[in-house]
Amino acid sequence: MGFEKNLICFDCSMTSPVFCNLKPNEIARIDKNRIEVTFNPGEIIMKSGTPNTHVISFFEGLAKISLERRGGRNFILDFIRPPSFFSGPGLFIDKKNHFTISAVELCKLCLIDMDTFLDIMRENTKMAFAFMEISNNFILNLVNKMESLLVKHNYGRVAEAMLYLSRKIYYSNPFKLSISKKELSEMTGLSKESVSRILHEFTDEGLIQITGKTFHLLKEDLLEQISRNG
Amino acid sequence: MGFEKNLICFDCSMTSPVFCNLKPNEIARIDKNRIEVTFNPGEIIMKSGTPNTHVISFFEGLAKISLERRGGRNFILDFIRPPSFFSGPGLFIDKKNHFTISAVELCKLCLIDMDTFLDIMRENTKMAFAFMEISNNFILNLVNKMESLLVKHNYGRVAEAMLYLSRKIYYSNPFKLSISKKELSEMTGLSKESVSRILHEFTDEGLIQITGKTFHLLKEDLLEQISRNG
DNA sequence: AATATGCGATGATATATATCATGAATAATT
DNA sequence: AATTATTCATGATATATATCATCGCATATT
């Protein structure tokens, strides 16, 4: 039994923010130099510090990009929901991974050889520009996170996380939370105890309703206000 | 009296991390579409929120890139020392500036029309790759700042700032500080009172020596240790 | 079913750091 | 040189939030 390829490169590239710019022969090249992998929840897809040899094209699932902190308390920079693309910032610098990416829900993805990717980018300006756009979006997201850490406290950060999960990750309200309380604390940079307490307060005040793993945001406008001013 | 051009584009491009990749005709194009400006200390070069219409090629001086926080307490993401290049992350997204850049020391720089810049980048892959490298370096710097905010407190952050100023900004030890204590606090994300207190403690413990505006790092190894573990 | 293991909740306490308040020193303006 | 305005230093206080400790519940394991 070999490593099978179940995905069709052409179909996937149609929806990809980067590879949608490829010509047929370029898609063929990618197809020859890709590895299709499935990761179970909790498994590490890319470990910070290891060599950065591939870029990732996400096909299915939910993954998190996190920063390793001392004491095992990580910080989640962002989540990844397909269709999407990821390439580490070490690419042109030290060719190392600077983040740890791990699967939250079952993930299906392709690892694409870095050299192949760079070769194609050298020839395909459109793709290069799409790549830059993604890079810049990542920067804006980082800056946003930074602002949160700098000005918001407790309440504001939890409110922000709630809205983010509903709007950018689960695309629904109510939503069923697939991440743990610990991960919620790693999203916000707070301790898990603090997150617990604040979620409790939010339910007491009728802002949200939690039944098991299901979160229902009852007063989004108020949450937004707290997110902005808290 | 018009707006004179005193700098020679060719000389400048020799040292620039991005424009060193240009061919003569491309340099000529840049030369036609650039504005040469001088900024006095304190003056704003680019204001967060305004349209992002130009990229910057720094020729002389010292500038800071900062994030605006509510209450007038900004946060300094990085300093710029020539020869260097800056382009905002809003470039491909919303075409707005997301940071405020202001002069710390007298700055001489060129503003280069964004469309011209993009046109050239579309044709010149080498320059595009240099641009990506700079982008990624910016991300790594942001991530580093983020880690500091997340894990380091007081002492570690001030120690880090001291080492950074000596090694990356003034390239000397001792060095004469051209930034204010308030800016020191904006570099570290602390209150200026806290910065004062810690610098006092550092001098008491013989780690640094401050005479007027001159800072002398006496025990760099210890400062490094504090920066890592504090 | 019984036991173990881990995740989440909640109360009590400790502590880092901001804020406030005041005074000294330095720089700017007249 | 005199006066005003800024910047900086330092002590007292307040407070947000982490840490610690305990307990309950749910899920996994034997």
Coordinates of C-alpha atoms (C1' of nucleotides) in Angstrom, one line a residue:
Chain A
M1 CA 0.0 0.0 0.0
G2 CA 1.5 3.3 -1.1
F3 CA 0.5 6.8 -0.3
E4 CA -2.6 7.4 -2.3
K5 CA -3.8 10.6 -3.8
N6 CA -7.5 11.0 -3.5
L7 CA -7.7 14.7 -4.3
I8 CA -7.7 16.1 -7.7
C9 CA -5.3 19.0 -8.0
F10 CA -7.3 20.8 -10.6
D11 CA -10.5 20.8 -8.5
C12 CA -8.6 22.0 -5.4
S13 CA -6.8 24.8 -7.2
M14 CA -10.1 26.2 -8.4
T15 CA -10.9 27.4 -4.9
S16 CA -7.4 28.1 -3.6
P17 CA -6.6 31.7 -3.0
V18 CA -3.1 31.2 -4.4
F19 CA -3.2 28.3 -6.8
C20 CA -6.3 29.6 -8.6
N21 CA -3.7 31.6 -10.6
L22 CA -2.0 28.6 -12.0
K23 CA -1.8 27.5 -15.7
P24 CA -2.5 23.8 -16.5
N25 CA 1.1 22.9 -16.8
E26 CA 1.9 24.5 -13.5
I27 CA -0.9 22.6 -11.8
A28 CA 0.6 19.5 -13.3
R29 CA 3.9 20.3 -11.7
I30 CA 2.4 20.9 -8.3
D31 CA 0.5 17.6 -8.7
K32 CA 3.8 15.8 -9.1
N33 CA 5.4 17.4 -6.1
R34 CA 2.6 17.2 -3.5
I35 CA 2.0 14.9 -0.6
E36 CA -1.5 14.3 0.6
V37 CA -1.9 13.8 4.3
T38 CA -4.6 13.4 6.9
F39 CA -4.1 14.6 10.5
N40 CA -6.2 13.6 13.5
P41 CA -7.3 16.2 16.1
G42 CA -4.4 17.2 18.3
E43 CA -1.7 16.1 15.9
I44 CA 1.0 18.5 15.0
I45 CA 1.2 19.3 11.3
M46 CA 4.3 21.5 11.5
K47 CA 6.5 22.0 14.5
S48 CA 8.1 25.3 15.3
G49 CA 11.9 25.1 14.9
T50 CA 11.9 22.4 12.3
P51 CA 13.1 23.0 8.7
N52 CA 10.5 24.8 6.6
T53 CA 10.5 22.6 3.5
H54 CA 6.9 22.7 2.3
V55 CA 4.0 25.0 1.9
I56 CA 0.5 23.8 2.9
S57 CA -2.7 23.8 0.9
F58 CA -5.6 23.1 3.2
F59 CA -8.4 21.0 1.9
E60 CA -10.6 20.1 4.9
G61 CA -10.8 20.5 8.6
L62 CA -9.7 23.1 11.2
A63 CA -6.2 23.8 12.3
K64 CA -4.5 26.3 14.6
I65 CA -1.3 28.3 14.2
S66 CA 0.3 28.9 17.5
L67 CA 3.3 30.4 19.1
E68 CA 5.2 28.2 21.6
R69 CA 5.6 29.9 25.0
R70 CA 7.6 28.5 27.9
G71 CA 5.7 26.4 30.4
G72 CA 3.6 24.7 27.7
R73 CA 1.2 27.6 27.5
N74 CA 1.0 28.4 23.9
F75 CA -0.7 31.3 22.1
I76 CA -2.9 30.9 19.1
L77 CA -2.2 33.4 16.4
D78 CA -4.9 32.2 14.0
F79 CA -7.0 29.3 12.8
I80 CA -7.1 27.9 9.4
R81 CA -10.2 26.9 7.6
P82 CA -10.1 25.6 4.0
P83 CA -9.8 26.5 1.2
S84 CA -6.6 28.2 2.3
F85 CA -2.9 28.3 2.0
F86 CA -0.1 28.6 4.4
S87 CA 3.6 29.3 4.1
G88 CA 5.8 30.2 7.0
P89 CA 7.6 33.5 7.3
G90 CA 11.0 31.8 7.7
L91 CA 10.8 31.0 4.0
F92 CA 13.2 33.6 2.8
I93 CA 15.1 34.1 6.0
D94 CA 16.2 31.0 7.9
K95 CA 14.1 28.4 6.3
K96 CA 12.7 27.3 9.6
N97 CA 9.2 27.1 10.9
H98 CA 8.4 29.8 13.4
F99 CA 5.0 28.5 14.4
T100 CA 3.5 25.2 15.4
I101 CA 0.5 24.2 13.3
S102 CA -1.8 21.5 14.7
A103 CA -5.0 19.9 13.8
V104 CA -8.1 20.9 15.8
E105 CA -10.6 18.9 13.8
L106 CA -9.6 16.1 11.3
C107 CA -7.5 17.8 8.6
K108 CA -6.9 16.9 5.0
L109 CA -4.2 18.8 3.3
C110 CA -1.4 18.8 0.8
L111 CA 2.3 19.5 1.5
I112 CA 3.9 21.0 -1.5
D113 CA 7.6 21.0 -2.1
M114 CA 9.0 24.5 -1.4
D115 CA 11.4 24.6 -4.3
T116 CA 8.7 23.7 -6.8
F117 CA 6.5 26.4 -5.3
L118 CA 9.2 29.0 -5.5
D119 CA 10.1 28.0 -9.1
I120 CA 6.5 28.5 -10.1
M121 CA 6.2 31.8 -8.3
R122 CA 9.3 33.1 -10.1
E123 CA 7.5 32.6 -13.4
N124 CA 3.9 33.4 -12.4
T125 CA 3.5 37.0 -11.3
K126 CA -0.1 36.6 -10.5
M127 CA 0.5 33.9 -8.1
A128 CA 3.4 35.9 -6.5
F129 CA 1.0 38.8 -6.0
A130 CA -1.6 36.5 -4.5
F131 CA 1.1 35.2 -2.2
M132 CA 2.0 38.7 -1.1
E133 CA -1.6 39.5 -0.4
I134 CA -1.9 36.5 1.9
S135 CA 1.3 37.6 3.6
N136 CA -0.1 41.0 4.2
N137 CA -3.3 39.6 5.5
F138 CA -1.3 37.6 8.0
I139 CA 0.5 40.8 9.1
L140 CA -2.8 42.6 9.6
N141 CA -4.1 39.7 11.6
L142 CA -0.9 39.8 13.8
V143 CA -1.2 43.5 14.3
N144 CA -4.8 43.1 15.3
K145 CA -3.9 40.4 17.8
M146 CA -1.2 42.7 19.1
E147 CA -3.6 45.5 19.6
S148 CA -5.8 43.2 21.6
L149 CA -3.0 42.2 23.9
L150 CA -2.0 45.8 24.4
V151 CA -5.3 47.5 25.1
K152 CA -8.0 45.0 25.8
H153 CA -8.3 43.1 29.0
N154 CA -10.2 40.1 30.2
Y155 CA -13.8 40.9 29.1
G156 CA -12.9 42.6 25.8
R157 CA -10.7 39.7 24.8
V158 CA -13.3 37.0 25.6
A159 CA -16.0 38.9 23.8
E160 CA -13.7 39.3 20.8
A161 CA -13.0 35.6 20.8
M162 CA -16.7 34.7 20.9
L163 CA -17.5 36.9 17.9
Y164 CA -14.5 35.7 16.0
L165 CA -15.4 32.0 16.5
S166 CA -19.0 32.6 15.4
R167 CA -18.1 34.8 12.4
K168 CA -14.8 33.6 11.1
I169 CA -14.5 30.0 12.2
Y170 CA -17.9 28.4 12.5
Y171 CA -19.9 30.8 10.3
S172 CA -22.9 30.4 12.5
N173 CA -24.7 31.4 15.6
P174 CA -25.3 29.3 17.6
F175 CA -22.2 27.2 17.0
K176 CA -20.8 24.0 18.4
L177 CA -17.4 24.6 19.9
S178 CA -14.8 22.1 18.7
I179 CA -11.9 23.7 20.7
S180 CA -11.2 23.2 24.4
K181 CA -11.4 25.8 27.2
K182 CA -7.6 25.6 27.3
E183 CA -7.5 26.6 23.6
L184 CA -9.9 29.4 24.3
S185 CA -7.4 30.7 26.9
E186 CA -4.6 30.3 24.3
M187 CA -6.6 32.4 21.9
T188 CA -7.1 35.2 24.3
G189 CA -3.8 35.1 26.2
L190 CA -5.6 34.7 29.5
S191 CA -5.6 31.9 32.0
K192 CA -8.2 29.2 31.6
E193 CA -9.7 30.1 35.0
S194 CA -10.2 33.7 33.9
V195 CA -11.9 32.5 30.7
S196 CA -14.2 30.3 32.7
R197 CA -15.2 33.1 35.1
I198 CA -15.9 35.5 32.3
L199 CA -18.0 33.1 30.3
H200 CA -19.9 32.5 33.5
E201 CA -20.5 36.2 33.9
F202 CA -21.5 36.6 30.3
T203 CA -24.2 33.9 30.7
D204 CA -25.3 35.5 34.0
E205 CA -25.8 38.8 32.2
G206 CA -27.7 37.1 29.3
L207 CA -25.0 37.9 26.7
I208 CA -24.5 34.3 25.7
Q209 CA -26.0 31.0 26.4
I210 CA -24.0 27.8 26.8
T211 CA -25.5 24.4 26.6
G212 CA -22.9 21.7 26.6
K213 CA -20.6 22.5 23.7
T214 CA -23.1 24.8 22.0
F215 CA -22.6 28.5 22.3
H216 CA -25.3 30.9 21.4
L217 CA -24.5 34.6 21.2
L218 CA -27.6 36.4 22.4
K219 CA -26.5 40.0 22.3
E220 CA -23.9 40.4 19.6
D221 CA -24.1 44.2 19.6
L222 CA -23.3 44.3 23.3
L223 CA -20.5 41.8 22.8
E224 CA -19.1 44.0 20.1
Q225 CA -19.2 47.0 22.4
I226 CA -17.4 45.0 25.1
S227 CA -14.8 43.8 22.6
R228 CA -14.1 47.4 21.5
N229 CA -14.0 49.1 24.8
G230 CA -13.1 46.3 27.3
Chain B
M1 CA 11.5 77.5 -5.8
G2 CA 10.4 74.0 -6.7
F3 CA 10.9 70.7 -4.9
E4 CA 14.5 69.9 -5.5
K5 CA 16.1 66.5 -5.8
N6 CA 19.4 66.3 -4.2
L7 CA 19.8 62.6 -4.0
I8 CA 21.0 60.5 -6.9
C9 CA 18.7 57.5 -7.5
F10 CA 21.5 55.3 -8.7
D11 CA 23.7 55.8 -5.7
C12 CA 20.8 55.2 -3.3
S13 CA 19.7 52.0 -5.1
M14 CA 23.1 50.5 -4.7
T15 CA 22.6 50.1 -1.0
S16 CA 18.8 49.6 -0.9
P17 CA 17.7 46.0 0.1
V18 CA 14.9 46.2 -2.5
F19 CA 16.1 48.6 -5.3
C20 CA 19.5 47.0 -5.6
N21 CA 17.8 44.5 -7.9
L22 CA 16.7 47.2 -10.4
K23 CA 18.0 47.5 -14.0
P24 CA 19.0 51.0 -15.2
N25 CA 15.8 51.7 -17.0
E26 CA 13.8 50.7 -14.0
I27 CA 15.9 53.0 -11.8
A28 CA 15.1 55.8 -14.3
R29 CA 11.4 55.0 -13.9
I30 CA 11.7 55.2 -10.1
D31 CA 13.6 58.4 -10.5
K32 CA 10.8 60.0 -12.4
N33 CA 8.2 59.0 -9.9
R34 CA 9.8 59.8 -6.6
I35 CA 9.4 62.7 -4.2
E36 CA 12.3 63.7 -1.9
V37 CA 11.3 64.9 1.5
T38 CA 12.9 65.9 4.8
F39 CA 11.1 65.4 8.1
N40 CA 12.0 67.0 11.4
P41 CA 12.1 65.1 14.7
G42 CA 8.5 64.4 15.9
E43 CA 6.9 64.9 12.5
I44 CA 4.6 62.3 11.1
I45 CA 5.7 60.7 7.9
M46 CA 2.7 58.4 7.4
K47 CA -0.4 58.5 9.4
S48 CA -2.3 55.4 10.3
G49 CA -5.7 55.4 8.5
T50 CA -4.7 57.5 5.6
P51 CA -4.5 56.1 2.0
N52 CA -1.4 54.1 1.3
T53 CA -0.2 55.6 -1.9
H54 CA 3.5 55.4 -1.7
V55 CA 6.3 53.2 -0.6
I56 CA 9.3 54.7 1.3
S57 CA 13.0 54.4 0.6
F58 CA 14.9 55.7 3.7
F59 CA 18.1 57.6 3.0
E60 CA 19.0 59.1 6.4
G61 CA 17.9 59.5 10.0
L62 CA 15.8 57.4 12.4
A63 CA 12.1 56.8 12.3
K64 CA 9.7 54.8 14.3
I65 CA 6.8 52.6 13.2
S66 CA 4.0 52.6 15.7
L67 CA 0.6 51.3 16.4
E68 CA -1.9 53.9 17.7
R69 CA -3.6 52.9 20.9
R70 CA -6.5 54.7 22.6
G71 CA -5.5 57.3 25.1
G72 CA -2.5 58.5 23.1
R73 CA -0.3 55.7 24.4
N74 CA 1.1 54.2 21.2
F75 CA 3.2 51.1 20.8
I76 CA 6.4 51.1 18.8
L77 CA 6.6 48.1 16.5
D78 CA 10.0 48.9 15.1
F79 CA 12.5 51.5 14.2
I80 CA 13.8 52.3 10.8
R81 CA 17.5 53.0 10.1
P82 CA 18.7 53.5 6.5
P83 CA 19.4 52.1 4.1
S84 CA 15.9 50.6 4.2
F85 CA 12.6 50.2 2.6
F86 CA 9.1 50.3 3.9
S87 CA 5.7 49.4 2.4
G88 CA 2.6 49.0 4.5
P89 CA 0.7 45.8 4.8
G90 CA -2.5 47.4 3.5
L91 CA -1.0 47.5 0.0
F92 CA -2.9 44.5 -1.4
I93 CA -5.9 44.7 1.0
D94 CA -7.5 48.0 1.7
K95 CA -4.8 50.4 0.4
K96 CA -4.6 52.1 3.8
N97 CA -1.8 52.7 6.2
H98 CA -2.1 50.6 9.3
F99 CA 0.8 52.1 11.2
T100 CA 1.9 55.6 11.9
I101 CA 5.5 56.3 10.9
S102 CA 7.2 59.3 12.5
A103 CA 10.7 60.9 12.5
V104 CA 12.7 60.5 15.6
E105 CA 15.9 62.1 14.3
L106 CA 16.0 64.3 11.1
C107 CA 14.9 62.0 8.3
K108 CA 15.6 62.2 4.6
L109 CA 13.6 59.9 2.4
C110 CA 12.0 59.3 -0.9
L111 CA 8.3 58.6 -1.4
I112 CA 7.8 56.4 -4.5
D113 CA 4.5 56.1 -6.3
M114 CA 2.8 52.8 -5.5
D115 CA 1.6 52.1 -9.0
T116 CA 5.1 52.6 -10.4
F117 CA 6.5 50.3 -7.7
L118 CA 3.9 47.6 -8.4
D119 CA 4.5 47.8 -12.2
I120 CA 8.2 47.3 -11.8
M121 CA 7.6 44.5 -9.3
R122 CA 5.4 42.7 -11.8
E123 CA 8.3 42.6 -14.3
N124 CA 11.2 42.1 -11.9
T125 CA 11.0 38.9 -10.1
K126 CA 14.2 39.5 -8.2
M127 CA 12.8 42.7 -6.7
A128 CA 9.6 40.9 -5.9
F129 CA 11.5 38.2 -3.9
A130 CA 13.5 40.9 -2.1
F131 CA 10.1 42.5 -1.2
M132 CA 8.8 39.2 0.1
E133 CA 11.9 38.8 2.2
I134 CA 11.4 42.2 3.8
S135 CA 7.7 41.3 4.4
N136 CA 8.7 38.1 6.1
N137 CA 11.3 39.8 8.2
F138 CA 8.6 42.2 9.4
I139 CA 6.4 39.3 10.4
L140 CA 9.2 37.7 12.3
N141 CA 9.8 41.0 14.1
L142 CA 6.1 41.3 14.9
V143 CA 6.1 37.7 16.3
N144 CA 9.1 38.5 18.4
K145 CA 7.4 41.5 19.8
M146 CA 4.3 39.5 20.5
E147 CA 6.3 36.9 22.4
S148 CA 7.8 39.6 24.5
L149 CA 4.3 40.9 25.3
L150 CA 3.1 37.4 26.2
V151 CA 5.9 36.0 28.3
K152 CA 8.2 38.8 29.5
H153 CA 7.5 41.2 32.2
N154 CA 9.0 44.5 33.3
Y155 CA 12.6 43.6 33.7
G156 CA 12.9 41.3 30.7
R157 CA 11.4 43.9 28.4
V158 CA 13.5 46.7 29.6
A159 CA 16.7 44.6 29.3
E160 CA 15.6 43.6 25.8
A161 CA 15.1 47.2 24.8
M162 CA 18.5 48.2 26.1
L163 CA 20.2 45.5 24.1
Y164 CA 18.1 46.2 21.0
L165 CA 18.9 49.9 21.1
S166 CA 22.6 49.3 21.4
R167 CA 22.9 46.6 18.8
K168 CA 20.2 47.3 16.2
I169 CA 19.7 51.1 16.4
Y170 CA 22.8 52.9 17.6
Y171 CA 25.3 50.1 16.8
S172 CA 27.5 51.1 19.7
N173 CA 28.0 50.8 23.5
P174 CA 27.9 53.2 25.1
F175 CA 25.2 55.0 23.0
K176 CA 23.6 58.4 23.2
L177 CA 19.8 57.9 23.4
S178 CA 17.9 60.0 20.9
I179 CA 14.5 58.8 22.0
S180 CA 12.5 59.9 25.0
K181 CA 11.6 57.9 28.1
K182 CA 8.1 58.0 26.9
E183 CA 9.2 56.3 23.7
L184 CA 11.1 53.8 25.8
S185 CA 7.8 53.0 27.4
E186 CA 6.1 52.7 24.1
M187 CA 8.8 50.3 22.9
T188 CA 8.2 48.0 25.8
G189 CA 4.5 48.4 26.4
L190 CA 5.1 49.5 30.0
S191 CA 4.2 52.7 31.7
K192 CA 6.9 55.3 31.7
E193 CA 7.0 55.2 35.5
S194 CA 7.8 51.5 35.4
V195 CA 10.6 52.0 32.9
S196 CA 12.1 54.7 35.1
R197 CA 12.0 52.5 38.1
I198 CA 13.6 49.6 36.4
L199 CA 16.4 51.6 34.8
H200 CA 17.1 52.9 38.3
E201 CA 17.3 49.4 39.6
F202 CA 19.6 48.4 36.7
T203 CA 22.0 51.2 37.5
D204 CA 21.9 50.3 41.2
E205 CA 22.8 46.8 40.4
G206 CA 25.6 47.9 38.1
L207 CA 24.1 46.5 34.9
I208 CA 24.0 49.8 33.1
Q209 CA 25.4 53.3 33.7
I210 CA 23.4 56.4 32.7
T211 CA 25.0 59.8 32.4
G212 CA 22.6 62.3 30.9
K213 CA 21.5 60.9 27.7
T214 CA 24.4 58.4 27.4
F215 CA 23.7 54.8 28.2
H216 CA 26.5 52.4 28.9
L217 CA 25.6 48.7 29.1
L218 CA 28.1 47.3 31.6
K219 CA 27.0 43.7 31.9
E220 CA 25.5 42.6 28.5
D221 CA 25.5 38.9 29.4
L222 CA 23.4 39.5 32.5
L223 CA 21.1 41.8 30.5
E224 CA 20.7 39.0 28.0
Q225 CA 19.8 36.6 30.7
I226 CA 17.2 38.9 32.1
S227 CA 15.8 39.5 28.7
R228 CA 15.4 35.8 28.1
N229 CA 14.1 34.8 31.5
G230 CA 12.5 38.0 32.8
Chain C
dA1 C1' -19.8 -1.6 37.2
dA2 C1' -15.6 0.4 39.4
dT3 C1' -11.8 3.0 39.1
dA4 C1' -8.9 6.2 37.1
dT5 C1' -7.9 10.3 34.4
dG6 C1' -8.5 14.6 32.6
dC7 C1' -11.2 18.8 31.9
dG8 C1' -13.8 22.5 33.8
dA9 C1' -15.7 25.5 37.7
dT10 C1' -15.1 28.3 41.6
dG11 C1' -13.3 30.4 45.8
dA12 C1' -9.1 32.5 48.2
dT13 C1' -4.8 34.6 47.8
dA14 C1' -0.7 36.7 45.9
dT15 C1' 1.5 39.9 43.0
dA16 C1' 2.9 42.5 39.1
dT17 C1' 2.1 46.7 37.3
dA18 C1' -0.7 50.7 36.3
dT19 C1' -2.4 54.8 38.1
dC20 C1' -2.3 58.8 40.9
dA21 C1' 0.1 62.5 43.2
dT22 C1' 3.8 65.2 44.1
dG23 C1' 8.4 67.1 43.6
dA24 C1' 12.8 67.8 41.1
dA25 C1' 15.3 68.6 37.0
dT26 C1' 15.8 70.0 32.6
dA27 C1' 14.5 72.5 28.5
dA28 C1' 12.0 76.2 26.2
dT29 C1' 10.2 80.8 25.9
dT30 C1' 9.9 85.5 26.9
Chain D
dA1 C1' 18.1 86.0 33.7
dA2 C1' 13.4 84.9 34.9
dT3 C1' 9.4 82.4 34.0
dT4 C1' 6.9 78.9 32.1
dA5 C1' 6.4 74.4 30.3
dT6 C1' 8.0 69.6 29.7
dT7 C1' 10.1 65.7 31.0
dC8 C1' 11.6 62.6 34.5
dA9 C1' 11.8 60.4 39.3
dT10 C1' 9.8 58.4 43.1
dG11 C1' 6.6 57.1 46.8
dA12 C1' 1.7 55.5 48.0
dT13 C1' -2.2 53.1 46.4
dA14 C1' -5.4 50.5 43.7
dT15 C1' -6.6 46.8 40.7
dA16 C1' -6.6 43.4 37.3
dT17 C1' -5.4 38.9 36.6
dA18 C1' -2.5 34.9 37.5
dT19 C1' -1.7 31.3 40.6
dC20 C1' -3.0 27.9 43.9
dA21 C1' -6.1 24.6 45.9
dT22 C1' -10.2 22.1 45.9
dC23 C1' -14.1 19.9 44.1
dG24 C1' -17.4 18.1 40.7
dC25 C1' -18.4 16.1 36.5
dA26 C1' -17.7 13.7 32.4
dT27 C1' -15.1 10.7 29.8
dA28 C1' -12.0 6.9 29.2
dT29 C1' -10.0 2.4 31.0
dT30 C1' -9.7 -1.9 33.2

